[in-house]
Structure formats: C-alpha cells, structure tokens
C-alpha cells in the first residue's frame, strides 16, 4: 500500500509546466514510504484501512489537504472511471470554447442519431425525438449534474472525439489517466469500461489543477465549478456526511453495470471540499470490481468521506489551540 506525502512546492512544480506524475514520483525526494508517514496522516490512513478491510472490492483513495498533505491508498491500480470522466471532458470542452472564443450560450444542434435507447439519459427522456438546439451550457449541466450519457457523447463528437480529451488532460501534466471510449462504446461492450481509467492520485491532482491553476480560472471553468457544486447524483457518497455542516462540495460520480462475474466494474466519486473557514481538500474514491451490493459501495465512499472530513476538522481545531498557546 503506497502512501505519499509531498509538500506544496512539489505540487507547484506539477501545476506549472506539464510535470507528469511519473516524473514527479521519480525525481522528488519528498516522497516518503508508509514507515516514514507523519503520525497525523497515519491516523487517517488507519481509519480508512479499517473501512475497506474485508470488503470484496479493490478500493483506491487519494486525498490532498490544502494543496500539500497527501495520502494515497492502493494507488497503483488502474480504476475504471465510468462517468467520472465527464469532469475531464468538461475541462476539455472549456478549453475548446476558450480557444475558439465561443460563449457557453453557443447553440448546438442535437441530431436524433445520438438519441439511442437503453442508456441513461434524462436528456433523451425529455426530448425523445431529438433534432433540437440547446446551448452548450445546458449539455454540460446534463453531463456534470445528471451524468447524462447521450449528452456526453454529443460533446465528445462536438470537440473532435475522446482523443481530444485524453490529449488535453495529458497536456496538463496528468499522465496516469486514459480516455479512450465513448459512453455508447462502453455500453456496447463492458470491457471498454476498463479503457477509461485513472489512478486516484491523478484524479485529485487534476482537481487541484482545476482549483488552483490561475491559467484555468475563467468564465468556463467557473461554470463547471458551480455546476459540480449542484451535482444531483451520488448524494449518498462523498456528499452524504457533509450535507448538514455548511460545507461546500463539488463532485462527479461514476457508476457502472455489473460485469460477467457479477461485479460492479466501477463505483466512484471525486470532488473538492471547502470548509466554512476556507480550508479545502480534494478527494477521490474509486471502487473496482466490487462484489458488494450497490448500497454497500456507496456507504464505503460515504464512510471514507466522513473520516477525512473529521480528520481535517480536527487539524483545524488543533491548529487554533496551538495558536492560543
């Protein structure tokens, strides 16, 4: 189980210049083994391990607290992202619109050919005949808030295909991620789900770039942030323990069907969390090839979210106590 504790300067290098995660790991002397893990993060590590112990699934976790304290568990695996990759797509769409100097209000014609049956799509349910125009902002709302599969594939087609998203995310320095197939292709063959993968650390590093890289701060990404905060899916996952604590969370879920072995291919949630005092953290929980029930998978994510939130709140309390001393 690999635990990483880099300092903020290392992430500054990651953010500013296409610095790959692999290169970061090889070159940084700030990467520590689990034996050298600071005591405070060891507590969090042990709490998370207790949650995932004996679960019939591979669970990967990554957390970055205030852009510096970093913890990963089971990060070496490649986790099928499922609809989590709609966040990656949204960033690529934002980049496309910015480069083309197109507003979010740009209308896009939605050809009926995209409105296929037997896939999750509130968009198709509302407009079953297709052949209409909607602003790009509305399509992004469908993908980010409602995880709409048809809207997702329409956006892939609009910007030039899945490879455009893959290449854009890699251009940001996030290398441990692959985006290779559309939603429809995953639906046609569940094996294709495994072609769209990420490590947990790659996911939170992308969230950190999204949150802190000034070159990405614009009207497009601000819209994405607001839309993620209003996410309607997965309320029983990362958001579950945070709903009554005046905490801001923006997140993107991913949910699969079961494979031929009766396992859920991927049940996931990634997001950014901002506490009332301004302290923040990013978190990714990926559950791969799970034999657990759907409710159990969701509860694993919620329980991990809860212990991370409690840990961060405890650090805030301890810090204030030390200041008084």
Coordinates of C-alpha atoms in Angstrom, one line a residue:
X1 CA 0.0 0.0 0.0
X2 CA 1.7 3.2 -1.2
X3 CA 1.5 6.3 0.9
X4 CA 2.7 9.6 -0.4
X5 CA 3.4 12.9 1.5
X6 CA 4.7 15.6 -0.9
X7 CA 4.9 19.2 0.1
X8 CA 3.2 22.1 -1.6
X9 CA 6.3 23.1 -3.7
X10 CA 6.2 19.7 -5.4
X11 CA 2.6 20.3 -6.4
X12 CA 3.6 23.8 -7.6
X13 CA 6.0 22.0 -10.0
X14 CA 3.3 19.7 -11.0
X15 CA 0.9 22.5 -11.8
X16 CA 3.3 24.8 -13.7
X17 CA 4.6 23.1 -16.8
X18 CA 3.3 19.7 -17.8
X19 CA 5.1 18.0 -15.0
X20 CA 4.0 14.3 -15.1
X21 CA 3.1 12.4 -12.1
X22 CA 5.5 9.7 -13.0
X23 CA 8.4 12.2 -13.3
X24 CA 7.3 13.7 -10.0
X25 CA 7.5 10.4 -8.2
X26 CA 10.9 9.5 -9.7
X27 CA 12.5 12.9 -9.1
X28 CA 11.0 14.2 -5.9
X29 CA 12.9 13.4 -2.7
X30 CA 9.8 14.4 -0.8
X31 CA 8.0 11.2 -1.4
X32 CA 8.0 9.2 1.8
X33 CA 7.3 5.5 2.5
X34 CA 4.5 4.4 4.8
X35 CA 7.0 3.8 7.5
X36 CA 8.0 7.5 7.3
X37 CA 4.4 8.8 7.1
X38 CA 3.8 11.6 9.6
X39 CA 1.8 10.5 12.6
X40 CA -1.2 12.6 11.9
X41 CA -1.7 11.1 8.4
X42 CA -1.1 7.6 9.8
X43 CA -4.2 8.1 11.9
X44 CA -6.2 8.9 8.8
X45 CA -4.6 6.0 6.9
X46 CA -5.6 3.6 9.6
X47 CA -9.1 4.8 9.7
X48 CA -9.6 4.4 6.0
X49 CA -8.0 0.9 6.1
X50 CA -10.5 -0.1 8.7
X51 CA -13.3 0.9 6.5
X52 CA -12.1 -1.0 3.4
X53 CA -10.9 -4.1 5.3
X54 CA -12.5 -7.3 4.2
X55 CA -14.5 -5.6 1.5
X56 CA -14.9 -7.7 -1.6
X57 CA -13.6 -5.0 -3.9
X58 CA -10.4 -3.0 -4.7
X59 CA -10.7 0.4 -3.2
X60 CA -8.4 3.2 -4.2
X61 CA -8.2 6.5 -2.3
X62 CA -6.3 9.8 -2.7
X63 CA -6.6 13.0 -0.6
X64 CA -4.8 16.3 -0.9
X65 CA -5.4 18.6 2.1
X66 CA -4.8 22.4 1.5
X67 CA -2.7 21.6 -1.5
X68 CA 0.1 19.8 0.4
X69 CA -0.6 17.0 2.8
X70 CA -1.2 14.0 0.5
X71 CA -2.4 10.5 1.2
X72 CA -3.0 7.6 -1.2
X73 CA -4.1 4.0 -0.7
X74 CA -4.0 1.3 -3.4
X75 CA -2.9 3.9 -6.0
X76 CA -1.0 1.5 -8.3
X77 CA -4.3 0.1 -9.7
X78 CA -6.0 1.4 -12.9
X79 CA -9.6 2.2 -11.9
X80 CA -12.4 2.4 -14.5
X81 CA -13.6 6.0 -14.2
X82 CA -17.1 5.5 -15.6
X83 CA -18.9 8.8 -15.6
X84 CA -16.1 10.5 -13.5
X85 CA -14.5 11.2 -16.9
X86 CA -17.3 13.6 -17.7
X87 CA -15.3 16.0 -15.4
X88 CA -12.3 15.5 -17.6
X89 CA -14.4 16.1 -20.7
X90 CA -15.9 19.3 -19.2
X91 CA -12.4 20.7 -18.8
X92 CA -11.6 19.9 -22.4
X93 CA -14.8 21.4 -23.6
X94 CA -13.9 24.6 -21.7
X95 CA -10.5 24.7 -23.3
X96 CA -12.1 24.2 -26.7
X97 CA -14.6 27.0 -26.2
X98 CA -11.9 29.4 -24.9
X99 CA -9.6 28.7 -27.8
X100 CA -12.5 29.2 -30.3
X101 CA -13.7 32.3 -28.4
X102 CA -17.2 30.8 -28.2
X103 CA -19.6 31.5 -25.3
X104 CA -21.3 28.9 -23.2
X105 CA -24.6 30.1 -24.7
X106 CA -23.5 28.7 -28.1
X107 CA -26.3 26.6 -29.6
X108 CA -25.6 23.1 -30.7
X109 CA -27.9 21.1 -32.9
X110 CA -28.6 17.7 -31.4
X111 CA -29.1 15.2 -34.2
X112 CA -31.6 12.4 -33.5
X113 CA -28.9 9.8 -34.3
X114 CA -27.4 10.4 -30.9
X115 CA -30.7 9.7 -29.0
X116 CA -30.2 5.9 -28.7
X117 CA -32.3 3.7 -26.3
X118 CA -31.1 1.6 -23.4
X119 CA -28.7 4.1 -21.9
X120 CA -29.1 6.6 -19.0
X121 CA -30.2 9.9 -20.4
X122 CA -32.5 12.4 -18.8
X123 CA -31.9 14.5 -22.0
X124 CA -33.4 11.8 -24.2
X125 CA -36.2 11.3 -21.8
X126 CA -37.1 15.0 -22.0
X127 CA -36.6 15.3 -25.8
X128 CA -37.2 11.8 -27.1
X129 CA -37.3 12.9 -30.8
X130 CA -34.0 14.8 -30.7
X131 CA -33.4 17.2 -33.6
X132 CA -33.3 20.3 -31.4
X133 CA -30.9 23.0 -30.4
X134 CA -29.6 23.5 -26.9
X135 CA -26.8 25.8 -25.5
X136 CA -23.6 24.1 -24.6
X137 CA -24.0 25.2 -21.0
X138 CA -27.2 23.1 -20.9
X139 CA -25.3 20.0 -22.2
X140 CA -22.6 20.5 -19.6
X141 CA -25.3 20.7 -16.9
X142 CA -26.7 17.4 -18.1
X143 CA -23.3 15.7 -18.0
X144 CA -22.0 17.1 -14.8
X145 CA -25.2 17.3 -12.7
X146 CA -27.2 14.4 -14.1
X147 CA -24.4 12.3 -15.6
X148 CA -26.2 12.1 -18.9
X149 CA -24.6 9.6 -21.3
X150 CA -26.1 10.9 -24.5
X151 CA -25.1 14.5 -23.7
X152 CA -21.6 13.2 -23.0
X153 CA -21.3 11.5 -26.4
X154 CA -22.7 14.6 -28.2
X155 CA -19.9 16.7 -26.5
X156 CA -17.3 14.2 -27.5
X157 CA -18.4 14.5 -31.1
X158 CA -18.6 18.3 -30.9
X159 CA -14.9 18.8 -29.8
X160 CA -13.5 16.1 -32.1
X161 CA -13.6 12.8 -30.1
X162 CA -12.3 11.1 -27.0
X163 CA -8.7 11.5 -28.0
X164 CA -9.0 15.3 -27.8
X165 CA -10.0 14.9 -24.1
X166 CA -7.2 12.4 -23.5
X167 CA -4.6 14.6 -25.0
X168 CA -5.8 17.8 -23.2
X169 CA -5.7 16.1 -19.8
X170 CA -2.2 14.8 -20.5
X171 CA -1.2 18.3 -21.6
X172 CA -2.0 19.4 -18.0
X173 CA 0.7 17.0 -16.7
X174 CA -1.8 14.3 -15.7
X175 CA -0.4 11.2 -17.3
X176 CA -1.8 8.3 -15.2
X177 CA -5.2 8.5 -16.9
X178 CA -6.7 7.1 -20.2
X179 CA -9.8 8.3 -22.0
X180 CA -10.4 6.0 -25.0
X181 CA -14.0 5.2 -25.5
X182 CA -17.4 6.9 -25.6
X183 CA -20.4 6.1 -23.3
X184 CA -22.0 4.2 -26.2
X185 CA -18.9 2.1 -26.7
X186 CA -18.8 1.2 -23.1
X187 CA -22.5 0.3 -23.3
X188 CA -21.9 -1.9 -26.3
X189 CA -19.0 -3.8 -24.6
X190 CA -18.4 -3.6 -20.9
X191 CA -14.8 -4.4 -21.4
X192 CA -14.4 -1.0 -22.9
X193 CA -15.1 0.5 -19.4
X194 CA -11.6 -0.6 -18.4
X195 CA -10.1 1.5 -21.2
X196 CA -11.2 4.7 -19.4
X197 CA -9.1 4.6 -16.3
X198 CA -7.3 6.8 -13.7
X199 CA -5.3 6.4 -10.6
X200 CA -6.8 8.1 -7.5
X201 CA -3.8 10.4 -7.3
X202 CA -4.2 11.5 -10.9
X203 CA -7.8 12.4 -10.2
X204 CA -7.1 14.6 -7.2
X205 CA -4.2 16.2 -8.9
X206 CA -6.5 17.2 -11.8
X207 CA -8.9 18.6 -9.2
X208 CA -6.0 20.5 -7.6
X209 CA -5.1 22.0 -11.0
X210 CA -8.7 22.9 -11.6
X211 CA -8.9 24.6 -8.2
X212 CA -5.5 26.4 -8.2
X213 CA -4.0 26.9 -11.6
X214 CA -4.6 30.6 -12.5
X215 CA -4.5 29.9 -16.2
X216 CA -7.6 27.8 -15.9
X217 CA -9.6 30.4 -13.9
X218 CA -12.1 31.8 -16.4
X219 CA -15.9 32.0 -17.0
X220 CA -16.0 28.5 -18.4
X221 CA -14.3 26.7 -15.5
X222 CA -16.3 28.9 -13.1
X223 CA -19.4 27.5 -14.7
X224 CA -18.1 23.9 -14.3
X225 CA -17.3 24.6 -10.6
X226 CA -20.8 25.9 -9.9
X227 CA -22.4 23.0 -11.8
X228 CA -20.4 20.4 -9.9
X229 CA -21.5 22.0 -6.6
X230 CA -25.1 21.5 -7.7
X231 CA -24.5 17.8 -8.7
X232 CA -27.6 15.7 -8.4
X233 CA -26.1 12.3 -8.5
X234 CA -24.4 10.3 -5.7
X235 CA -25.8 12.2 -2.7
X236 CA -25.2 9.0 -0.7
X237 CA -21.4 9.0 -1.5
X238 CA -18.9 11.8 -0.8
X239 CA -21.6 14.4 -0.1
X240 CA -23.5 12.3 2.4
X241 CA -21.7 13.2 5.7
X242 CA -21.2 16.9 4.6
X243 CA -24.8 18.0 3.8
X244 CA -25.5 19.5 7.3
X245 CA -22.2 21.0 8.0
X246 CA -22.2 24.2 5.9
X247 CA -19.5 22.6 3.7
X248 CA -19.2 23.2 0.0
X249 CA -18.7 20.1 -2.1
X250 CA -18.4 19.9 -5.8
X251 CA -18.1 16.3 -7.1
X252 CA -18.6 13.9 -10.0
X253 CA -19.7 10.4 -9.6
X254 CA -19.2 7.3 -11.8
X255 CA -21.4 4.2 -11.7
X256 CA -21.2 1.0 -13.7
X257 CA -23.2 -2.0 -14.5
X258 CA -22.1 -5.4 -13.3
X259 CA -19.7 -7.4 -15.4
X260 CA -20.0 -11.1 -16.4
X261 CA -18.7 -12.1 -12.9
X262 CA -21.5 -10.2 -11.2
X263 CA -19.0 -7.5 -10.1
X264 CA -19.6 -3.7 -10.3
X265 CA -16.9 -2.5 -12.6
X266 CA -16.6 0.9 -11.0
X267 CA -18.4 2.8 -8.3
X268 CA -16.7 6.2 -7.8
X269 CA -16.8 9.7 -6.6
X270 CA -14.2 12.5 -6.8
X271 CA -14.6 16.1 -5.6
X272 CA -13.3 19.2 -3.9
X273 CA -14.4 20.2 -0.5
X274 CA -14.3 23.7 1.0
X275 CA -14.8 24.2 4.8
X276 CA -16.5 27.3 6.3
X277 CA -13.1 28.6 7.4
X278 CA -11.7 28.4 3.9
X279 CA -9.6 25.3 4.4
X280 CA -10.1 22.8 1.5
X281 CA -9.2 19.4 0.3
X282 CA -9.7 17.2 -2.8
X283 CA -10.6 13.6 -2.6
X284 CA -11.1 10.6 -4.9
X285 CA -12.5 7.2 -4.0
X286 CA -12.6 4.5 -6.7
X287 CA -14.1 1.1 -6.1
X288 CA -13.2 -1.5 -8.7
X289 CA -14.6 -5.0 -9.5
X290 CA -16.8 -4.9 -6.4
X291 CA -18.8 -8.0 -5.3
X292 CA -20.5 -5.8 -2.7
X293 CA -24.1 -4.6 -3.0
X294 CA -24.6 -1.1 -4.5
X295 CA -25.6 0.4 -1.2
X296 CA -22.5 -1.1 0.4
X297 CA -20.3 0.5 -2.2
X298 CA -21.9 3.9 -1.7
X299 CA -21.5 3.5 2.1
X300 CA -17.8 2.8 1.7
X301 CA -17.4 6.1 -0.1
X302 CA -19.5 8.0 2.4
X303 CA -17.6 6.5 5.4
X304 CA -14.3 7.4 3.9
X305 CA -15.6 10.9 3.2
X306 CA -16.7 11.2 6.8
X307 CA -13.4 10.2 8.4
X308 CA -11.5 12.6 6.0
X309 CA -13.8 15.4 7.0
X310 CA -13.4 14.6 10.7
X311 CA -9.7 14.4 10.3
X312 CA -9.4 17.8 8.6
X313 CA -11.7 19.4 11.1
X314 CA -9.6 18.0 13.9
X315 CA -6.5 19.6 12.3
X316 CA -8.2 22.9 12.2
X317 CA -9.2 22.7 15.9
X318 CA -5.6 21.6 16.9
X319 CA -4.1 24.4 14.9
X320 CA -6.3 27.0 16.6
X321 CA -5.5 25.5 20.0
X322 CA -1.8 25.8 19.2
X323 CA -2.2 29.4 18.2
X324 CA -3.8 30.3 21.5
X325 CA -0.9 28.6 23.4

